[in-house]
mmCIF file of C-alpha atoms in Angstrom:
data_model
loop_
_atom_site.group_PDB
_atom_site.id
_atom_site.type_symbol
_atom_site.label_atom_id
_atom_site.label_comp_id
_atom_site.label_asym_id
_atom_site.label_seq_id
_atom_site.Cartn_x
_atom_site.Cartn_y
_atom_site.Cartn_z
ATOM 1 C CA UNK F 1 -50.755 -19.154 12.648
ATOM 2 C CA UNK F 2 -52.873 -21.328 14.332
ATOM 3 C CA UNK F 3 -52.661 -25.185 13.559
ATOM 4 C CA UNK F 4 -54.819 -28.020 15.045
ATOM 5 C CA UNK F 5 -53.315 -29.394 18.389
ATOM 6 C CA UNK F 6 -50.531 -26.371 18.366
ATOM 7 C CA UNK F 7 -50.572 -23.591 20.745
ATOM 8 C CA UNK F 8 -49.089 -20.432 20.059
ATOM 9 C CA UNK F 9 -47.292 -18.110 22.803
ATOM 10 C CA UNK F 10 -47.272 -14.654 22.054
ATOM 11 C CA UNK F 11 -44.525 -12.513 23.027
ATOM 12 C CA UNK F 12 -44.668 -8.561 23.864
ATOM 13 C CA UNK F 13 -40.647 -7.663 23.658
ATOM 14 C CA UNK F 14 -38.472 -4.952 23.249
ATOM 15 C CA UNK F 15 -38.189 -4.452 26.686
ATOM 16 C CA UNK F 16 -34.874 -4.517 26.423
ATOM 17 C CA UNK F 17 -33.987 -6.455 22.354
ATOM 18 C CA UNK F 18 -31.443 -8.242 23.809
ATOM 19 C CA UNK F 19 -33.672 -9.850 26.953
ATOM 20 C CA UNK F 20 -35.997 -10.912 24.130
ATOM 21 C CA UNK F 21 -33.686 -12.803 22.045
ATOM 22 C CA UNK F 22 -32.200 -14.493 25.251
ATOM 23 C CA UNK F 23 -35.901 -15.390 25.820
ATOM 24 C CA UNK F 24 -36.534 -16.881 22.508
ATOM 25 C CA UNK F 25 -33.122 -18.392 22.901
ATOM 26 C CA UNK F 26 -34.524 -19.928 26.660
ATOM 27 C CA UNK F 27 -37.468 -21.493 25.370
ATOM 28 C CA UNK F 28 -35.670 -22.951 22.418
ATOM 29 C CA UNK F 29 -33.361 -24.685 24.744
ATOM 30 C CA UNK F 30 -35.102 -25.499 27.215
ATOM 31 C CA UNK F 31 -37.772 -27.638 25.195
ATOM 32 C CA UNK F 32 -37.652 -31.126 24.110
ATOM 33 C CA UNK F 33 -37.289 -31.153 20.444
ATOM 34 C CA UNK F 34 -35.937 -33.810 17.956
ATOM 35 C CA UNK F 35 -36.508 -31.617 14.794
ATOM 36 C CA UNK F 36 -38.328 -28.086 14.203
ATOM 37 C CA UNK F 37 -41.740 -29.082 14.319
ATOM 38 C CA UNK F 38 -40.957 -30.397 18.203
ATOM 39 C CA UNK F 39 -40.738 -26.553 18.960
ATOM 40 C CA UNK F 40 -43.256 -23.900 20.314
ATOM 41 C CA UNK F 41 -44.772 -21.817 17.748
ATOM 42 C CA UNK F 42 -44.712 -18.487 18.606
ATOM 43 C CA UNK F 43 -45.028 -15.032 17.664
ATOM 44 C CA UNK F 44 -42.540 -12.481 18.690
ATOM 45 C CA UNK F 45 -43.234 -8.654 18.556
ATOM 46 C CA UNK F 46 -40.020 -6.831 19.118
ATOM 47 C CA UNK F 47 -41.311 -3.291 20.115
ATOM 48 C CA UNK F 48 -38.020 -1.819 21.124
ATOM 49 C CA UNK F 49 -39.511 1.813 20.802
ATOM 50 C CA UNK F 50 -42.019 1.280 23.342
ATOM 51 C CA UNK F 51 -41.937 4.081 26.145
ATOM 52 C CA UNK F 52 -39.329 3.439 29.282
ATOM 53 C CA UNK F 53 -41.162 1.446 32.057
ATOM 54 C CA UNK F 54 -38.554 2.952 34.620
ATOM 55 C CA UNK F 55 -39.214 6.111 33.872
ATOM 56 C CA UNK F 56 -42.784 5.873 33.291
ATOM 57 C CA UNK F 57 -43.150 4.853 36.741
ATOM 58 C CA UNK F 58 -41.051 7.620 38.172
ATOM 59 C CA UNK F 59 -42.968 10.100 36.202
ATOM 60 C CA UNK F 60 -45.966 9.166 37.775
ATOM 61 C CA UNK F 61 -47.830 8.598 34.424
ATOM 62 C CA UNK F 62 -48.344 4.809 32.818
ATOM 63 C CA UNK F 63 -51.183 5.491 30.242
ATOM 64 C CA UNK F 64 -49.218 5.948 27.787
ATOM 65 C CA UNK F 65 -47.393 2.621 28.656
ATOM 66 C CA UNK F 66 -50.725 1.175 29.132
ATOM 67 C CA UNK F 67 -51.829 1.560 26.153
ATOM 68 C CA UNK F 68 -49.079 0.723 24.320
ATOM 69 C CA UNK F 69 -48.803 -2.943 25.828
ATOM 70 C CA UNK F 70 -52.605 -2.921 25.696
ATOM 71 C CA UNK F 71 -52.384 -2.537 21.752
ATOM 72 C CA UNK F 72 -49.041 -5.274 21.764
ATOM 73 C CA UNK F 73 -51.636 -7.403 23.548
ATOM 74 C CA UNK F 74 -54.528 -7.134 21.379
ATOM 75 C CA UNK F 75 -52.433 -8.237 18.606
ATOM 76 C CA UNK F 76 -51.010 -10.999 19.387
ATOM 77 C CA UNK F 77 -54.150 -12.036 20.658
ATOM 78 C CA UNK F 78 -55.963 -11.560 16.934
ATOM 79 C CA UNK F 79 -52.890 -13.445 15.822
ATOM 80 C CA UNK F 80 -53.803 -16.331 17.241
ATOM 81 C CA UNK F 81 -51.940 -16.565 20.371
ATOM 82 C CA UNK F 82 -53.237 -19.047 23.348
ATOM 83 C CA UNK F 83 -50.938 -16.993 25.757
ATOM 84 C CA UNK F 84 -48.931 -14.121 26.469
ATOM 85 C CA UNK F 85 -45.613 -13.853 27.867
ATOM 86 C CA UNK F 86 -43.844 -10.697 28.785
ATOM 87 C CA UNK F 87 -39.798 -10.516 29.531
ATOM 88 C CA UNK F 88 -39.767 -7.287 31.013
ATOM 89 C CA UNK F 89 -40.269 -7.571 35.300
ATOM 90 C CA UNK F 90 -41.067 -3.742 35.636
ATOM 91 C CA UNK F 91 -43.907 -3.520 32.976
ATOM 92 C CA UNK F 92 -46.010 -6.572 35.444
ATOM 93 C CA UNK F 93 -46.863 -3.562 37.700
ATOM 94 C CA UNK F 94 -49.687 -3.211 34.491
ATOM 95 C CA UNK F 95 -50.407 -6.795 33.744
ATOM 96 C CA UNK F 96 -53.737 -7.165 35.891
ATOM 97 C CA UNK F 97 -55.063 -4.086 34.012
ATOM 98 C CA UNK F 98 -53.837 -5.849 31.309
ATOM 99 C CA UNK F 99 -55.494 -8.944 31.923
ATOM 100 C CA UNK F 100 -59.307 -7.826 32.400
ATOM 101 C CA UNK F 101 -59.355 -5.987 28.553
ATOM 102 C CA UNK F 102 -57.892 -9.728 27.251
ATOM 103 C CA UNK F 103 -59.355 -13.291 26.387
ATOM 104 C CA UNK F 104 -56.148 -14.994 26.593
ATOM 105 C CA UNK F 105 -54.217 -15.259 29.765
ATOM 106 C CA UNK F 106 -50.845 -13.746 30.619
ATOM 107 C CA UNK F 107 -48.250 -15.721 31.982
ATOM 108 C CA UNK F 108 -47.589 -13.528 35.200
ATOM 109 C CA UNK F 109 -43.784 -13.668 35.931
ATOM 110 C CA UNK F 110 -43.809 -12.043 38.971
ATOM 111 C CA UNK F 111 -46.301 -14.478 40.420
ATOM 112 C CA UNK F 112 -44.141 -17.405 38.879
ATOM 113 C CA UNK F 113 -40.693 -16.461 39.729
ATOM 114 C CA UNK F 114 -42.242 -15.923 43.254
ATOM 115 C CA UNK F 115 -43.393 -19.228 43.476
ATOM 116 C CA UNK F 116 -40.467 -21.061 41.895
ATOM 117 C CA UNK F 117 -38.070 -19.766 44.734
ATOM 118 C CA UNK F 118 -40.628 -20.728 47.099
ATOM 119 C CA UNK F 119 -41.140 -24.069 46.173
ATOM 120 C CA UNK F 120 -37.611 -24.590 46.185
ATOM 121 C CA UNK F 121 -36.753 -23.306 49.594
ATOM 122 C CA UNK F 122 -40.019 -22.856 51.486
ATOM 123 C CA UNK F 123 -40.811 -19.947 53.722
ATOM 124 C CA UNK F 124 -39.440 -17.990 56.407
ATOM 125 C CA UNK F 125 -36.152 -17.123 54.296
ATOM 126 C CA UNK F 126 -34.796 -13.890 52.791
ATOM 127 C CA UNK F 127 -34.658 -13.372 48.988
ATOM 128 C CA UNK F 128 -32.540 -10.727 47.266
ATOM 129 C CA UNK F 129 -34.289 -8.584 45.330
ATOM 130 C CA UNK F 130 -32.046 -7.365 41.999
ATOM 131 C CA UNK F 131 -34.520 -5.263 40.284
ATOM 132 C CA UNK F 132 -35.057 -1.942 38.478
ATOM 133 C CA UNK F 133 -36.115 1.473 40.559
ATOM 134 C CA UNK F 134 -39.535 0.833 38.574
ATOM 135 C CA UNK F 135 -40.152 -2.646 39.898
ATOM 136 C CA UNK F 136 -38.252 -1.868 43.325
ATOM 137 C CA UNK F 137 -40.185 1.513 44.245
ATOM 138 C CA UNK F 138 -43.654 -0.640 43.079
ATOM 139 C CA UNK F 139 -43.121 -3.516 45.322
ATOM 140 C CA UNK F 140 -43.968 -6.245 43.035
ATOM 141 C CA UNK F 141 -41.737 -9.115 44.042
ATOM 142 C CA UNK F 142 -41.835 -7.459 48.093
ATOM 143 C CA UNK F 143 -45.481 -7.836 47.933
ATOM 144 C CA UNK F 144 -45.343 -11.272 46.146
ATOM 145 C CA UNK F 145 -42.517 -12.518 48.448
ATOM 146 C CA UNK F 146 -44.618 -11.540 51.672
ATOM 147 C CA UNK F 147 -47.888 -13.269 50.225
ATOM 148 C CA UNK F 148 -45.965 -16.335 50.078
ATOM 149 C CA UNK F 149 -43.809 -15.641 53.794
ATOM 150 C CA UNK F 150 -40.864 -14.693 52.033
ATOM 151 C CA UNK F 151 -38.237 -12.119 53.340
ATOM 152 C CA UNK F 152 -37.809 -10.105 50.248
ATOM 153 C CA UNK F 153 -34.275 -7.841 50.680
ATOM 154 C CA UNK F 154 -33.836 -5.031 48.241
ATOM 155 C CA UNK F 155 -30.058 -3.381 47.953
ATOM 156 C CA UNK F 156 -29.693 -0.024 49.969
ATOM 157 C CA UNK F 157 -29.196 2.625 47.908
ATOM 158 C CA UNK F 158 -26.012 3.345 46.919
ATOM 159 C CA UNK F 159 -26.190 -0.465 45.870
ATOM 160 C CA UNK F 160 -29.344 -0.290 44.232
ATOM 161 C CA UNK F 161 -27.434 2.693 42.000
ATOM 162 C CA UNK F 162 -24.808 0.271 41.161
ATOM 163 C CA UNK F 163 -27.689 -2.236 39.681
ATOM 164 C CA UNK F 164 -29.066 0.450 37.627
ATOM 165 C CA UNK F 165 -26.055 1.112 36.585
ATOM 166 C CA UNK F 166 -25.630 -2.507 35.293
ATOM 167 C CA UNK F 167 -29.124 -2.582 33.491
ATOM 168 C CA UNK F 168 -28.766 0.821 32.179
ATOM 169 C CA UNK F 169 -24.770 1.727 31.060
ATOM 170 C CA UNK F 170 -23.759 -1.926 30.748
ATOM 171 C CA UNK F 171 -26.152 -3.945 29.170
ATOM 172 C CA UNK F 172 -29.132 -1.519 27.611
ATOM 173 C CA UNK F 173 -26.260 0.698 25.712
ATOM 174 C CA UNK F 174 -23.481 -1.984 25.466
ATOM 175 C CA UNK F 175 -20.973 -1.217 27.364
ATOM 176 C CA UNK F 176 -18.577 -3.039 29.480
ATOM 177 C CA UNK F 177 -19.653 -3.455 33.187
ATOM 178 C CA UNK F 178 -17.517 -2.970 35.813
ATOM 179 C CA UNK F 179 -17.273 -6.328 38.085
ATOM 180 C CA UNK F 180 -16.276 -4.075 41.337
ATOM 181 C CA UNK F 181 -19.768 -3.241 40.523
ATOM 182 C CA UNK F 182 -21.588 -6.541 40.827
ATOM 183 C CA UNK F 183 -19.262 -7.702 43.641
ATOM 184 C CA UNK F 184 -20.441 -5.018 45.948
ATOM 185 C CA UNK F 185 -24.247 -5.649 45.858
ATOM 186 C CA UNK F 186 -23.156 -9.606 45.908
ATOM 187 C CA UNK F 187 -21.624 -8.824 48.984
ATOM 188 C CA UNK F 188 -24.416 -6.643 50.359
ATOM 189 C CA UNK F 189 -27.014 -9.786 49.505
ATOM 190 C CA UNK F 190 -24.785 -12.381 51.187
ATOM 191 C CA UNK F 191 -24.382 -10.320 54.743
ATOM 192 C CA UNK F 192 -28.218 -9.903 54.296
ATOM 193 C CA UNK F 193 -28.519 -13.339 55.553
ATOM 194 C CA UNK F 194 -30.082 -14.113 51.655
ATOM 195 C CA UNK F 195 -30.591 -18.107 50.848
ATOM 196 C CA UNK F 196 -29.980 -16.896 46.654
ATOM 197 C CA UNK F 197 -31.274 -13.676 44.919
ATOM 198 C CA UNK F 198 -33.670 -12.937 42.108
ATOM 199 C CA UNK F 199 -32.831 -11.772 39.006
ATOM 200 C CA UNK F 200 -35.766 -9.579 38.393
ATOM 201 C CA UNK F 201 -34.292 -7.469 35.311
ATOM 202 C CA UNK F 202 -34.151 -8.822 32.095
ATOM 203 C CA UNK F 203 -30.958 -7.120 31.216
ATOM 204 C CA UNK F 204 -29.903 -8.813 35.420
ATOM 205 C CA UNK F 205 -30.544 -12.093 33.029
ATOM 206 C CA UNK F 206 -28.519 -11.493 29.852
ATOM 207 C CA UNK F 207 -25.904 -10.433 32.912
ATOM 208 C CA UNK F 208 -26.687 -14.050 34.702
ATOM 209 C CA UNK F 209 -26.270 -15.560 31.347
ATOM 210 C CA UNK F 210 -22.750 -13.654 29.852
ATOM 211 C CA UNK F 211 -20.902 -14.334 33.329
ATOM 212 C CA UNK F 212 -22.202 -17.628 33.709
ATOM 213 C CA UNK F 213 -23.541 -17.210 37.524
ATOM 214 C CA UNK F 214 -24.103 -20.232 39.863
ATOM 215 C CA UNK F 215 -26.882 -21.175 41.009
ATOM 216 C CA UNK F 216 -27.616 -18.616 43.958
ATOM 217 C CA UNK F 217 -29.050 -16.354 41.887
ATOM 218 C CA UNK F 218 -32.411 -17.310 40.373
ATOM 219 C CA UNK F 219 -33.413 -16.304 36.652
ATOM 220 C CA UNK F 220 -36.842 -14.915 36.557
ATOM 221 C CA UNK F 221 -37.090 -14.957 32.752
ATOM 222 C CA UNK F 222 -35.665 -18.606 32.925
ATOM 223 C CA UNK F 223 -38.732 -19.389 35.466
ATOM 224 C CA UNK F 224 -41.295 -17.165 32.539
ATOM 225 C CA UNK F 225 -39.949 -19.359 29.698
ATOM 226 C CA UNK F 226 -39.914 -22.750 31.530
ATOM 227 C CA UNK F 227 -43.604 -22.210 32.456
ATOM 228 C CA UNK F 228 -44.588 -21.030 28.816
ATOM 229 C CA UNK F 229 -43.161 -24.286 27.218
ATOM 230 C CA UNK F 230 -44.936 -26.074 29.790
ATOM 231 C CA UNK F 231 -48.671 -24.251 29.266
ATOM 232 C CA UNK F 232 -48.045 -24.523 25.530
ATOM 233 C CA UNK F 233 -48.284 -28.288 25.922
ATOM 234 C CA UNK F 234 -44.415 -28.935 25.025
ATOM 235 C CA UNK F 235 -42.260 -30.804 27.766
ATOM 236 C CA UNK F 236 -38.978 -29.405 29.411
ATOM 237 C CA UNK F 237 -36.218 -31.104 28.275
#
């Protein structure tokens, strides 16, 4: 797939189907194109059957995860990607193990959405957290967010529930989701003292994107796909 002068970003998705077509969908809009050949080539692998990164976690095993993402990897990489992007927050707890069996690099959203929010409000702020139990329990944005002198604030628990339940019963298997819901961790965020919140979910940014939320709460796949037009050598429109 490689073409003189055209880099190709290769996507691992699946994780959820319906985050990956909003992705797609992102980098499609958000580049500035005048006819098809203006766009990023790519190459999209859908692996919806790939193991639960949630409950990977929880289980205390990730090998099999691993290698599954590993394989994805290798690939895309043999396909003739120059880079790797993954829409899935909780699977980044693997992507430095990742990174050392790989030639190409992976654009790290963790590490971008981190900085995005920090170069638009400095440091010495608190930034909600809106995560899964995966990516919450590993500390991925905390520890990112206090690298950078951010105040990272996760829900408590009964909240965090209700954001599972959002990820999990609403979006992942279609169903409708229960405003009351998203109200009550808004809430929670706001008497935090938080300056906006983090969409750290994928399925938190099909949410962001169906209800049409302002501007306080910050898209972490938006922040993956702006910086994979940009590394791809395409401008932002």
């Amino acid at each position: 797939m490689r073409e003189k002068g055209q880099k190709v970003l290769g996507v691992i998705g699946g994780m959820g189907p319906l985050a990956t077509q909003l992705f797609y969908k992102m980098v499609i809009d958000k580049t500035e194109a005048h006819c098809d050949q203006d766009h990023l080539n790519m190459i999209i692998l859908n692996h919806a059957s790939i193991p639960d990164r949630t409950t990977a976690i929880k289980s205390g095993d990730v090998e099999e995860l691993y290698h599954k993402l590993l394989h994805d990897a290798k690939f895309l990489e043999v396909g003739g990607a120059d880079y790797i992007a993954i829409p899935c927050n909780t699977s980044h707890l693997l992507v430095d193990r990742l990174q050392r069996n790989l030639n190409i690099p992976i654009v790290n959203m963790i590490k971008e959405a981190a900085m995005s929010v920090y170069c638009r409000y400095g440091e010495n702020f608190k930034l909600g957290i809106l995560a899964t139990d995966g990516t919450i329990k590993t500390k991925l944005y905390q520890n990112e967010c206090k690298a950078l002198g951010i105040t990272a604030v996760v829900p408590s628990e009964e909240n965090q529930a209700r954001v599972m339940k959002i990820i999990y019963d609403g979006i992942k298997d279609g169903n409708p989701i229960d405003m009351k819901d998203f109200y009550e961790i808004e809430k929670e965020m706001k008497e935090e003292g938080c300056k906006c919140v983090l969409m750290a979910c994928t399925e938190l940014s099909c949410f962001k994107e169906m209800n049409k939320l302002s501007d306080f709460y910050v898209d972490a796949m938006e922040v993956l796909a702006e910086r994979a037009i940009v590394l791809c050598d395409k401008k932002l429109k």
